[in-house]
Amino acid sequence: MYIRDTIAAVSTPPGNGGIGIIRVSGDNAAAVGNTIFKPVCDGGLVSHRFSFGTICDKATGEKIDEAMAVYMRAPHSYTREDVLELHCHGGWLVVERVLALVLSCGVRLADPGEFTRRAFLNGRIDLIQAEAVMDIIASRSEAALQLAQKQSEGALSVRIEGVRVCLLRALALVEAYIDFPDDDLGETDVAAILVSVGEAQNTITGLLSTFEEGRVMRDGVSVLIVGKPNAGKSSLLNRLLNENRAIVTHIPGTTRDIIEETVNFDGLSVRLLDTAGIRHTDDLVEQEGISRALEKIPQADLVLAVFDASSEFSQEDQLILDALAGRRTVAVLNKTDLQQRFLFPNVDRFAAIVRIIALSGDGIDLLKQTVCKQFLHSGTTDSRELVALSRARHRDALVSAEHCLRQFYSGLSDRNLELLALDLRGALQAVGAVTGQTATDEVLDLIFSSFCIGK
Ligand code: GDP
């Protein structure tokens, strides 16, 4: 539900900063500005022009702060309503006092994401774009940012709209016959319907195939480092992090717990987890570390299995390979500066094998690239246009649209027009949920409540 009252919130992060911005949106935005802001120059607030002045409490005559104010007349604003932004000094107390003054003018404190929700409800952006705004703010890697920016520009929305148009075209043809029950569905129209539905189906299937890569771009990946004690896992972790995060010793079995750090590899966000060396041991603490390492294996997107090139393939290495059965694994052959004794029993089970010297850093860049290649530019994402699904919500909606279309195809031979129309409407409903056209208030509440206040 959309109550057209005037809302306000602090749009800059909490704490002290250079500038603090209070945003006001709604019909009374200009009135609030004229009440509490006194521009230095005559003429009052002019739309889309910054003016310098003071924020004053009229009731007491007290000057609260010097500030810049900008008023943006509807519809040319973030929310498509009248918007006022007050840029004052960034101390939390100043910002709180200005906000209190704004609220005293009969303005309500905005809910999380309410400005963006209004932009959506006023038709400036669709739900994909609103979610992309949140993703831009939360981006932890170049890949995530680029994808979110493309989505906020409408790249994914255009594809979804294309699907909707195809489905509407097909539905219009089917419904035309429902209205004239004496006419049989002609072959030309059947062909036209099939073309439209086929086009929609192709786009949906294409988009669904981008989900894995889109998810990885948005959320990053988790990469687990495993290997026998002393293979060089901690040295590798330190190299990948470019710092001495893990303790490196020549004493086997010293890493007991899991060390977790997030880094960027060529724009991809990677959560690295270094584990205890896997081997048979009687030491209870070490055993606990090993079982924690083994527990993590099924949750990781990729495993880096580190082997010591200077020692022969051992029972411990076999233990690790057994634990990794069925997992996507890159073999890392470390200590290649020493005399080589290691031979892989089966090279085919690895996604790649990379030779490194963790001690000097040789091969580390290649390893990073190899990790990225496992996830990005698999060919499924249109990398030029960067159109990819990245949210489970979008994926789930398109899966249910695909399900409706499958039912549509299987019902075609019966020519039951009511049922065919029902399937097409089901698909439209699902597709509309992605852009928000058919999203319920509960869905919108859920999405916007995860936004920050002031956005
Ligand atoms: P972890 O138990 O698997 O974490 O292994 P560490 O990273 O603690 O390394 C074990 C030992 O191997 C340490 O003495 C390291 O200095 C040494 N080491 C690690 N990487 C290399 C390498 O590439 N070449 C050589 N010669 N020694 C290495």
Short mmCIF file of C-alpha atoms and ligand atoms in Angstrom, two decimals:
data_model
loop_
_atom_site.label_atom_id
_atom_site.label_comp_id
_atom_site.label_asym_id
_atom_site.label_seq_id
_atom_site.Cartn_x
_atom_site.Cartn_y
_atom_site.Cartn_z
CA MET A 1 0.00 0.00 0.00
CA TYR A 2 1.23 3.48 -0.85
CA ILE A 3 0.34 6.29 1.57
CA ARG A 4 1.38 9.55 -0.02
CA ASP A 5 2.74 11.20 3.11
CA THR A 6 6.10 12.93 3.33
CA ILE A 7 8.99 10.86 4.65
CA ALA A 8 12.55 11.62 5.76
CA ALA A 9 15.68 9.76 6.81
CA VAL A 10 19.41 10.18 7.13
CA SER A 11 20.89 8.84 3.89
CA THR A 12 24.55 8.80 4.92
CA PRO A 13 25.99 6.01 7.11
CA PRO A 14 25.77 6.28 10.92
CA GLY A 15 28.71 7.82 12.75
CA ASN A 16 30.81 10.89 12.08
CA GLY A 17 31.74 11.90 8.55
CA GLY A 18 32.51 14.89 6.34
CA ILE A 19 28.94 15.43 5.25
CA GLY A 20 25.61 14.11 6.53
CA ILE A 21 22.65 14.03 4.16
CA ILE A 22 19.02 14.11 5.24
CA ARG A 23 16.62 13.16 2.49
CA VAL A 24 12.96 14.21 2.44
CA SER A 25 10.42 12.92 -0.10
CA GLY A 26 6.76 13.78 -0.60
CA ASP A 27 4.40 16.65 -1.29
CA ASN A 28 5.63 18.67 1.70
CA ALA A 29 9.34 18.48 0.81
CA ALA A 30 9.48 22.04 -0.54
CA ALA A 31 7.48 23.39 2.42
CA VAL A 32 9.92 21.71 4.83
CA GLY A 33 12.82 23.34 2.97
CA ASN A 34 11.20 26.75 3.07
CA THR A 35 10.47 26.38 6.78
CA ILE A 36 13.83 25.27 8.11
CA PHE A 37 16.36 26.37 5.48
CA LYS A 38 17.36 29.99 4.94
CA PRO A 39 19.34 30.42 1.71
CA VAL A 40 22.05 33.08 1.68
CA CYS A 41 20.87 34.32 -1.72
CA ASP A 42 17.36 35.63 -2.25
CA GLY A 43 14.88 33.69 -4.33
CA GLY A 44 14.32 30.57 -2.26
CA LEU A 45 14.85 27.00 -3.41
CA VAL A 46 15.09 26.46 -7.18
CA SER A 47 14.57 22.93 -8.48
CA HIS A 48 17.79 21.00 -9.16
CA ARG A 49 20.04 23.86 -7.95
CA PHE A 50 22.18 23.67 -4.85
CA SER A 51 21.90 26.62 -2.52
CA PHE A 52 23.99 27.52 0.48
CA GLY A 53 22.40 28.70 3.70
CA THR A 54 21.57 27.89 7.28
CA ILE A 55 19.24 25.41 8.93
CA CYS A 56 17.31 27.15 11.70
CA ASP A 57 14.70 26.16 14.23
CA LYS A 58 12.03 28.80 13.65
CA ALA A 59 10.36 28.13 16.99
CA THR A 60 13.48 29.04 19.00
CA GLY A 61 15.36 31.04 16.38
CA GLU A 62 18.36 28.77 16.96
CA LYS A 63 20.79 28.15 14.12
CA ILE A 64 21.40 24.38 13.87
CA ASP A 65 24.01 24.24 11.08
CA GLU A 66 25.32 25.69 7.84
CA ALA A 67 24.22 23.53 4.95
CA MET A 68 23.71 23.05 1.24
CA ALA A 69 20.17 22.26 0.16
CA VAL A 70 18.89 20.87 -3.10
CA TYR A 71 15.23 20.58 -4.01
CA MET A 72 14.17 18.28 -6.87
CA ARG A 73 10.67 18.87 -8.13
CA ALA A 74 8.63 15.80 -9.13
CA PRO A 75 8.83 13.85 -11.35
CA HIS A 76 12.55 14.46 -11.89
CA SER A 77 13.76 12.92 -8.64
CA TYR A 78 14.81 9.55 -7.23
CA THR A 79 11.30 8.79 -5.96
CA ARG A 80 9.42 10.75 -8.64
CA GLU A 81 8.02 12.79 -5.75
CA ASP A 82 9.22 16.20 -4.60
CA VAL A 83 12.56 15.56 -2.91
CA LEU A 84 14.66 17.75 -0.64
CA GLU A 85 18.21 16.93 0.38
CA LEU A 86 19.96 18.77 3.17
CA HIS A 87 23.74 18.39 3.17
CA CYS A 88 25.00 19.43 6.57
CA HIS A 89 28.11 18.76 8.65
CA GLY A 90 28.58 15.03 9.16
CA GLY A 91 28.69 14.80 12.97
CA TRP A 92 26.02 12.43 14.24
CA LEU A 93 24.60 14.99 16.67
CA VAL A 94 24.19 17.65 13.98
CA VAL A 95 22.56 15.15 11.64
CA GLU A 96 20.22 13.91 14.39
CA ARG A 97 19.18 17.48 15.24
CA VAL A 98 18.46 18.37 11.61
CA LEU A 99 16.45 15.16 11.21
CA ALA A 100 14.47 15.95 14.38
CA LEU A 101 13.74 19.41 13.01
CA VAL A 102 12.52 17.95 9.71
CA LEU A 103 10.30 15.45 11.55
CA SER A 104 8.85 18.26 13.65
CA CYS A 105 7.38 19.67 10.41
CA GLY A 106 4.86 16.80 10.29
CA VAL A 107 7.13 14.46 8.36
CA ARG A 108 7.32 10.71 9.08
CA LEU A 109 10.58 8.79 9.54
CA ALA A 110 11.06 6.59 6.45
CA ASP A 111 11.08 2.79 6.67
CA PRO A 112 14.12 0.90 5.34
CA GLY A 113 14.23 1.15 1.53
CA GLU A 114 11.13 3.36 1.43
CA PHE A 115 12.61 5.91 -0.99
CA THR A 116 13.45 3.13 -3.44
CA ARG A 117 10.05 1.53 -2.83
CA ARG A 118 8.40 4.79 -3.84
CA ALA A 119 10.61 4.95 -6.96
CA PHE A 120 9.27 1.47 -7.76
CA LEU A 121 5.63 2.24 -6.93
CA ASN A 122 5.79 5.41 -9.02
CA GLY A 123 7.04 3.40 -11.99
CA ARG A 124 10.51 4.94 -12.25
CA ILE A 125 12.20 1.58 -11.79
CA ASP A 126 11.01 -2.02 -11.68
CA LEU A 127 11.70 -4.52 -8.94
CA ILE A 128 14.83 -5.92 -10.61
CA GLN A 129 16.26 -2.40 -10.72
CA ALA A 130 15.27 -1.74 -7.11
CA GLU A 131 17.06 -4.90 -6.02
CA ALA A 132 20.02 -3.90 -8.16
CA VAL A 133 20.27 -0.63 -6.21
CA MET A 134 20.71 -2.70 -3.08
CA ASP A 135 23.27 -4.90 -4.84
CA ILE A 136 25.27 -1.85 -5.93
CA ILE A 137 25.50 -0.74 -2.31
CA ALA A 138 26.43 -4.24 -1.09
CA SER A 139 28.92 -5.05 -3.89
CA ARG A 140 32.17 -6.56 -2.64
CA SER A 141 33.83 -7.13 -6.00
CA GLU A 142 34.14 -5.58 -9.46
CA ALA A 143 32.12 -8.45 -10.92
CA ALA A 144 29.29 -7.91 -8.45
CA LEU A 145 29.28 -4.17 -9.07
CA GLN A 146 29.28 -4.47 -12.86
CA LEU A 147 26.42 -6.94 -12.81
CA ALA A 148 24.38 -4.82 -10.39
CA GLN A 149 24.97 -1.70 -12.48
CA LYS A 150 23.82 -3.46 -15.64
CA GLN A 151 20.69 -4.65 -13.85
CA SER A 152 19.98 -1.20 -12.47
CA GLU A 153 20.26 0.18 -16.02
CA GLY A 154 17.54 -2.28 -17.03
CA ALA A 155 19.51 -4.89 -19.02
CA LEU A 156 17.73 -7.82 -17.36
CA SER A 157 14.38 -6.00 -17.25
CA VAL A 158 14.44 -5.62 -21.04
CA ARG A 159 14.83 -9.39 -21.48
CA ILE A 160 12.04 -10.11 -19.02
CA GLU A 161 9.79 -7.57 -20.73
CA GLY A 162 10.52 -9.32 -24.04
CA VAL A 163 9.29 -12.59 -22.53
CA ARG A 164 6.16 -10.89 -21.23
CA VAL A 165 5.33 -9.39 -24.61
CA CYS A 166 5.70 -12.79 -26.33
CA LEU A 167 3.45 -14.45 -23.78
CA LEU A 168 0.86 -11.66 -24.03
CA ARG A 169 0.83 -12.02 -27.82
CA ALA A 170 0.21 -15.76 -27.54
CA LEU A 171 -2.43 -15.28 -24.86
CA ALA A 172 -4.27 -12.69 -26.97
CA LEU A 173 -4.53 -15.19 -29.83
CA VAL A 174 -5.77 -17.99 -27.56
CA GLU A 175 -8.28 -15.72 -25.84
CA ALA A 176 -9.62 -14.47 -29.16
CA TYR A 177 -10.76 -18.02 -29.88
CA ILE A 178 -12.25 -18.45 -26.42
CA ASP A 179 -14.50 -15.52 -27.20
CA PHE A 180 -15.63 -17.21 -30.45
CA PRO A 181 -16.18 -20.83 -29.43
CA ASP A 182 -17.58 -21.82 -32.82
CA ASP A 183 -14.27 -21.12 -34.55
CA ASP A 184 -11.54 -23.76 -34.55
CA LEU A 185 -7.99 -22.72 -33.72
CA GLY A 186 -6.55 -22.23 -37.23
CA GLU A 187 -3.16 -23.65 -38.22
CA THR A 188 -1.75 -20.21 -38.96
CA ASP A 189 -2.68 -19.03 -35.49
CA VAL A 190 -1.31 -22.19 -33.90
CA ALA A 191 1.97 -21.50 -35.70
CA ALA A 192 1.97 -17.88 -34.52
CA ILE A 193 1.27 -18.94 -30.94
CA LEU A 194 4.07 -21.49 -31.07
CA VAL A 195 6.52 -18.90 -32.39
CA SER A 196 5.71 -16.50 -29.55
CA VAL A 197 5.76 -19.11 -26.81
CA GLY A 198 8.95 -20.62 -28.28
CA GLU A 199 10.64 -17.22 -28.19
CA ALA A 200 9.60 -16.71 -24.57
CA GLN A 201 10.74 -20.20 -23.67
CA ASN A 202 14.16 -19.68 -25.32
CA THR A 203 14.79 -16.46 -23.44
CA ILE A 204 13.74 -18.05 -20.14
CA THR A 205 15.98 -21.08 -20.70
CA GLY A 206 18.87 -18.82 -21.72
CA LEU A 207 18.45 -16.67 -18.61
CA LEU A 208 18.21 -19.69 -16.32
CA SER A 209 21.51 -20.97 -17.71
CA THR A 210 23.19 -17.73 -16.54
CA PHE A 211 22.12 -18.13 -12.91
CA GLU A 212 25.14 -20.03 -11.66
CA GLU A 213 27.55 -17.48 -13.06
CA GLY A 214 25.37 -14.55 -11.98
CA ARG A 215 25.15 -15.88 -8.44
CA VAL A 216 28.90 -16.25 -8.31
CA MET A 217 29.41 -12.70 -9.60
CA ARG A 218 27.01 -11.30 -7.02
CA ASP A 219 27.83 -13.40 -3.94
CA GLY A 220 31.37 -14.57 -4.69
CA VAL A 221 32.60 -18.11 -4.09
CA SER A 222 33.99 -20.14 -1.23
CA VAL A 223 37.28 -21.92 -1.88
CA LEU A 224 38.52 -24.54 0.54
CA ILE A 225 42.25 -25.30 0.85
CA VAL A 226 42.96 -28.90 1.86
CA GLY A 227 46.04 -31.12 1.87
CA LYS A 228 48.14 -33.26 4.12
CA PRO A 229 50.12 -31.57 6.92
CA ASN A 230 53.14 -29.64 5.63
CA ALA A 231 52.01 -29.64 1.99
CA GLY A 232 52.15 -25.83 2.14
CA LYS A 233 48.50 -24.86 2.69
CA SER A 234 49.26 -22.00 5.09
CA SER A 235 52.04 -20.72 2.84
CA LEU A 236 49.58 -20.80 -0.07
CA LEU A 237 46.91 -18.97 1.92
CA ASN A 238 49.39 -16.25 2.87
CA ARG A 239 50.43 -15.89 -0.78
CA LEU A 240 46.83 -15.66 -1.94
CA LEU A 241 46.09 -13.05 0.74
CA ASN A 242 49.38 -11.24 0.24
CA GLU A 243 49.97 -11.23 3.97
CA ASN A 244 51.14 -13.47 6.79
CA ARG A 245 47.72 -14.45 8.04
CA ALA A 246 48.38 -18.15 8.70
CA ILE A 247 51.28 -19.48 10.76
CA VAL A 248 53.80 -21.36 8.65
CA THR A 249 55.98 -23.97 10.37
CA HIS A 250 57.84 -27.08 9.36
CA ILE A 251 56.07 -28.96 12.19
CA PRO A 252 53.19 -30.99 10.73
CA GLY A 253 49.68 -30.61 12.20
CA THR A 254 49.96 -27.07 13.54
CA THR A 255 46.88 -25.60 11.84
CA ARG A 256 44.06 -26.82 14.08
CA ASP A 257 41.17 -24.56 13.21
CA ILE A 258 39.76 -23.15 10.02
CA ILE A 259 41.10 -19.76 8.96
CA GLU A 260 38.70 -17.72 6.86
CA GLU A 261 39.48 -14.60 4.80
CA THR A 262 37.84 -12.89 1.84
CA VAL A 263 39.92 -11.63 -1.09
CA ASN A 264 39.39 -10.40 -4.61
CA PHE A 265 40.76 -12.43 -7.53
CA ASP A 266 40.52 -10.43 -10.75
CA GLY A 267 37.29 -8.83 -9.58
CA LEU A 268 35.75 -12.03 -8.16
CA SER A 269 35.05 -12.12 -4.42
CA VAL A 270 36.62 -15.29 -2.98
CA ARG A 271 36.14 -16.56 0.57
CA LEU A 272 39.25 -18.61 1.32
CA LEU A 273 39.16 -21.27 4.02
CA ASP A 274 42.43 -22.84 5.16
CA THR A 275 41.98 -26.12 7.02
CA ALA A 276 43.88 -28.48 9.27
CA GLY A 277 46.11 -30.94 7.40
CA ILE A 278 44.23 -34.17 6.77
CA ARG A 279 45.92 -37.33 8.08
CA HIS A 280 45.44 -40.17 10.58
CA THR A 281 46.33 -38.90 14.06
CA ASP A 282 45.83 -39.78 17.73
CA ASP A 283 45.94 -36.13 18.82
CA LEU A 284 42.35 -35.26 19.84
CA VAL A 285 42.63 -31.54 19.07
CA GLU A 286 44.07 -32.28 15.66
CA GLN A 287 41.34 -34.85 15.04
CA GLU A 288 38.72 -32.18 15.73
CA GLY A 289 40.45 -29.83 13.25
CA ILE A 290 40.44 -32.58 10.63
CA SER A 291 36.78 -33.39 11.09
CA ARG A 292 35.95 -29.67 10.75
CA ALA A 293 37.93 -29.59 7.50
CA LEU A 294 36.05 -32.63 6.18
CA GLU A 295 32.70 -31.09 7.15
CA LYS A 296 33.45 -28.02 5.05
CA ILE A 297 34.14 -29.96 1.85
CA PRO A 298 30.51 -30.34 0.66
CA GLN A 299 29.79 -26.62 1.26
CA ALA A 300 32.69 -25.25 -0.80
CA ASP A 301 32.21 -24.07 -4.38
CA LEU A 302 35.75 -25.21 -5.18
CA VAL A 303 38.50 -27.12 -3.42
CA LEU A 304 42.20 -26.42 -3.82
CA ALA A 305 43.92 -29.72 -3.04
CA VAL A 306 47.54 -28.98 -2.18
CA PHE A 307 50.15 -31.68 -2.79
CA ASP A 308 53.84 -31.65 -1.92
CA ALA A 309 55.75 -32.18 -5.17
CA SER A 310 58.91 -33.18 -3.27
CA SER A 311 57.37 -36.21 -1.59
CA GLU A 312 55.84 -39.31 -3.11
CA PHE A 313 52.07 -39.74 -3.40
CA SER A 314 51.13 -41.08 0.03
CA GLN A 315 48.26 -42.70 1.89
CA GLU A 316 47.45 -39.26 3.31
CA ASP A 317 47.09 -37.85 -0.21
CA GLN A 318 44.79 -40.76 -1.07
CA LEU A 319 42.74 -40.02 2.05
CA ILE A 320 42.23 -36.50 0.76
CA LEU A 321 41.29 -37.61 -2.75
CA ASP A 322 38.73 -39.99 -1.26
CA ALA A 323 37.22 -37.19 0.81
CA LEU A 324 36.98 -35.00 -2.30
CA ALA A 325 35.10 -37.51 -4.44
CA GLY A 326 32.61 -35.69 -6.67
CA ARG A 327 33.79 -32.19 -5.65
CA ARG A 328 35.09 -29.65 -8.14
CA THR A 329 38.80 -29.66 -7.37
CA VAL A 330 41.88 -27.85 -8.63
CA ALA A 331 45.09 -29.71 -7.78
CA VAL A 332 47.87 -27.42 -6.58
CA LEU A 333 51.30 -29.00 -6.86
CA ASN A 334 53.47 -27.08 -4.38
CA LYS A 335 57.23 -27.08 -3.68
CA THR A 336 58.06 -27.46 -7.36
CA ASP A 337 61.41 -25.80 -6.55
CA LEU A 338 62.52 -29.05 -4.89
CA GLN A 339 63.37 -32.38 -6.46
CA GLN A 340 60.16 -33.86 -7.90
CA ARG A 341 58.90 -37.12 -6.47
CA PHE A 342 55.15 -36.72 -6.72
CA LEU A 343 53.07 -38.50 -9.37
CA PHE A 344 49.28 -38.10 -9.66
CA PRO A 345 47.49 -41.45 -9.73
CA ASN A 346 44.64 -39.97 -11.81
CA VAL A 347 44.91 -36.52 -13.41
CA ASP A 348 41.48 -36.62 -15.08
CA ARG A 349 39.53 -36.10 -11.87
CA PHE A 350 40.86 -32.52 -11.48
CA ALA A 351 39.33 -29.45 -13.13
CA ALA A 352 42.94 -28.22 -13.52
CA ILE A 353 46.42 -28.80 -12.15
CA VAL A 354 48.58 -25.79 -11.28
CA ARG A 355 52.27 -25.99 -10.32
CA ILE A 356 53.38 -23.42 -7.75
CA ILE A 357 56.15 -22.48 -5.34
CA ALA A 358 54.29 -21.03 -2.36
CA LEU A 359 57.63 -20.01 -0.86
CA SER A 360 58.44 -17.58 -3.70
CA GLY A 361 54.99 -16.91 -5.13
CA ASP A 362 55.67 -18.58 -8.49
CA GLY A 363 52.47 -19.76 -10.15
CA ILE A 364 50.15 -17.88 -7.75
CA ASP A 365 48.79 -15.52 -10.44
CA LEU A 366 48.09 -18.48 -12.69
CA LEU A 367 46.30 -20.20 -9.82
CA LYS A 368 44.11 -17.14 -9.22
CA GLN A 369 43.22 -17.00 -12.91
CA THR A 370 42.45 -20.72 -12.88
CA VAL A 371 40.07 -20.25 -9.95
CA CYS A 372 38.29 -17.38 -11.73
CA LYS A 373 38.01 -19.40 -14.92
CA GLN A 374 36.15 -22.11 -13.04
CA PHE A 375 33.31 -19.66 -12.39
CA LEU A 376 33.36 -16.73 -14.77
CA HIS A 377 33.02 -16.42 -18.54
CA SER A 378 31.81 -19.95 -18.87
CA GLY A 379 30.15 -18.79 -22.07
CA THR A 380 26.66 -18.85 -20.61
CA THR A 381 26.63 -15.20 -19.61
CA ASP A 382 26.47 -12.63 -22.33
CA SER A 383 29.70 -11.03 -21.14
CA ARG A 384 29.41 -8.06 -23.51
CA GLU A 385 25.96 -7.14 -22.32
CA LEU A 386 26.44 -8.82 -18.95
CA VAL A 387 22.88 -10.04 -18.64
CA ALA A 388 22.61 -12.67 -15.94
CA LEU A 389 20.24 -13.81 -13.25
CA SER A 390 21.86 -13.43 -9.85
CA ARG A 391 19.03 -13.75 -7.34
CA ALA A 392 17.30 -16.95 -6.30
CA ARG A 393 13.99 -15.04 -6.34
CA HIS A 394 14.34 -14.34 -10.07
CA ARG A 395 15.51 -17.88 -10.78
CA ASP A 396 12.60 -19.44 -8.88
CA ALA A 397 10.06 -17.26 -10.70
CA LEU A 398 11.47 -18.20 -14.09
CA VAL A 399 11.55 -21.89 -13.15
CA SER A 400 7.84 -21.71 -12.38
CA ALA A 401 7.20 -19.83 -15.65
CA GLU A 402 9.07 -22.60 -17.47
CA HIS A 403 6.92 -25.18 -15.69
CA CYS A 404 3.74 -23.43 -16.90
CA LEU A 405 5.06 -23.40 -20.45
CA ARG A 406 5.84 -27.12 -20.28
CA GLN A 407 2.22 -27.70 -19.25
CA PHE A 408 1.13 -25.47 -22.11
CA TYR A 409 3.06 -27.59 -24.63
CA SER A 410 1.77 -30.86 -23.26
CA GLY A 411 -1.83 -29.54 -23.42
CA LEU A 412 -1.50 -28.33 -27.00
CA SER A 413 -2.76 -31.51 -28.64
CA ASP A 414 -6.05 -31.38 -26.68
CA ARG A 415 -6.69 -27.83 -27.86
CA ASN A 416 -8.48 -27.01 -24.60
CA LEU A 417 -8.29 -23.25 -24.99
CA GLU A 418 -9.25 -22.46 -21.41
CA LEU A 419 -6.41 -24.62 -20.10
CA LEU A 420 -3.91 -23.23 -22.59
CA ALA A 421 -4.86 -19.70 -21.54
CA LEU A 422 -4.51 -20.71 -17.91
CA ASP A 423 -0.96 -21.96 -18.49
CA LEU A 424 0.02 -18.80 -20.33
CA ARG A 425 -1.47 -16.65 -17.58
CA GLY A 426 0.47 -18.70 -15.02
CA ALA A 427 3.69 -18.04 -16.92
CA LEU A 428 2.86 -14.33 -17.16
CA GLN A 429 2.17 -14.19 -13.44
CA ALA A 430 5.55 -15.76 -12.69
CA VAL A 431 7.44 -13.53 -15.10
CA GLY A 432 5.63 -10.47 -13.71
CA ALA A 433 6.82 -11.36 -10.22
CA VAL A 434 10.42 -10.84 -11.36
CA THR A 435 9.86 -7.25 -12.45
CA GLY A 436 7.33 -6.66 -9.68
CA GLN A 437 4.23 -6.22 -11.85
CA THR A 438 2.51 -9.08 -10.07
CA ALA A 439 4.40 -8.93 -6.74
CA THR A 440 2.22 -8.82 -3.64
CA ASP A 441 2.61 -6.34 -0.77
CA GLU A 442 4.11 -9.13 1.36
CA VAL A 443 6.80 -9.78 -1.26
CA LEU A 444 7.55 -6.07 -1.51
CA ASP A 445 7.72 -5.79 2.31
CA LEU A 446 10.19 -8.66 2.39
CA ILE A 447 12.40 -7.20 -0.34
CA PHE A 448 12.47 -3.60 0.85
CA SER A 449 12.87 -4.42 4.53
CA SER A 450 16.38 -5.68 3.77
CA PHE A 451 17.36 -2.25 2.40
CA CYS A 452 19.15 0.27 4.54
CA ILE A 453 17.32 3.24 6.04
CA GLY A 454 17.63 6.33 3.87
CA LYS A 455 17.87 4.40 0.57
P1 GDP B 1 50.79 -26.59 5.91
O1 GDP B 1 51.01 -27.46 7.11
O2 GDP B 1 50.23 -27.37 4.76
O3 GDP B 1 50.01 -25.37 6.20
O4 GDP B 1 52.23 -26.14 5.39
P2 GDP B 1 53.05 -24.80 5.67
O5 GDP B 1 52.56 -23.72 4.80
O6 GDP B 1 53.09 -24.55 7.15
O7 GDP B 1 54.49 -25.23 5.14
C1 GDP B 1 55.18 -26.34 5.65
C2 GDP B 1 56.65 -26.17 5.36
O8 GDP B 1 56.88 -26.22 3.94
C3 GDP B 1 57.21 -24.84 5.85
O9 GDP B 1 58.48 -25.06 6.40
C4 GDP B 1 57.31 -24.01 4.58
O10 GDP B 1 58.32 -23.03 4.63
C5 GDP B 1 57.60 -25.06 3.53
N1 GDP B 1 57.15 -24.69 2.19
C6 GDP B 1 55.94 -24.23 1.86
N2 GDP B 1 55.88 -23.99 0.53
C7 GDP B 1 57.07 -24.29 0.00
C8 GDP B 1 57.62 -24.25 -1.32
O11 GDP B 1 57.00 -23.89 -2.30
N3 GDP B 1 58.90 -24.69 -1.46
C9 GDP B 1 59.65 -25.11 -0.41
N4 GDP B 1 60.91 -25.50 -0.64
N5 GDP B 1 59.17 -25.15 0.84
C10 GDP B 1 57.90 -24.76 1.07
#
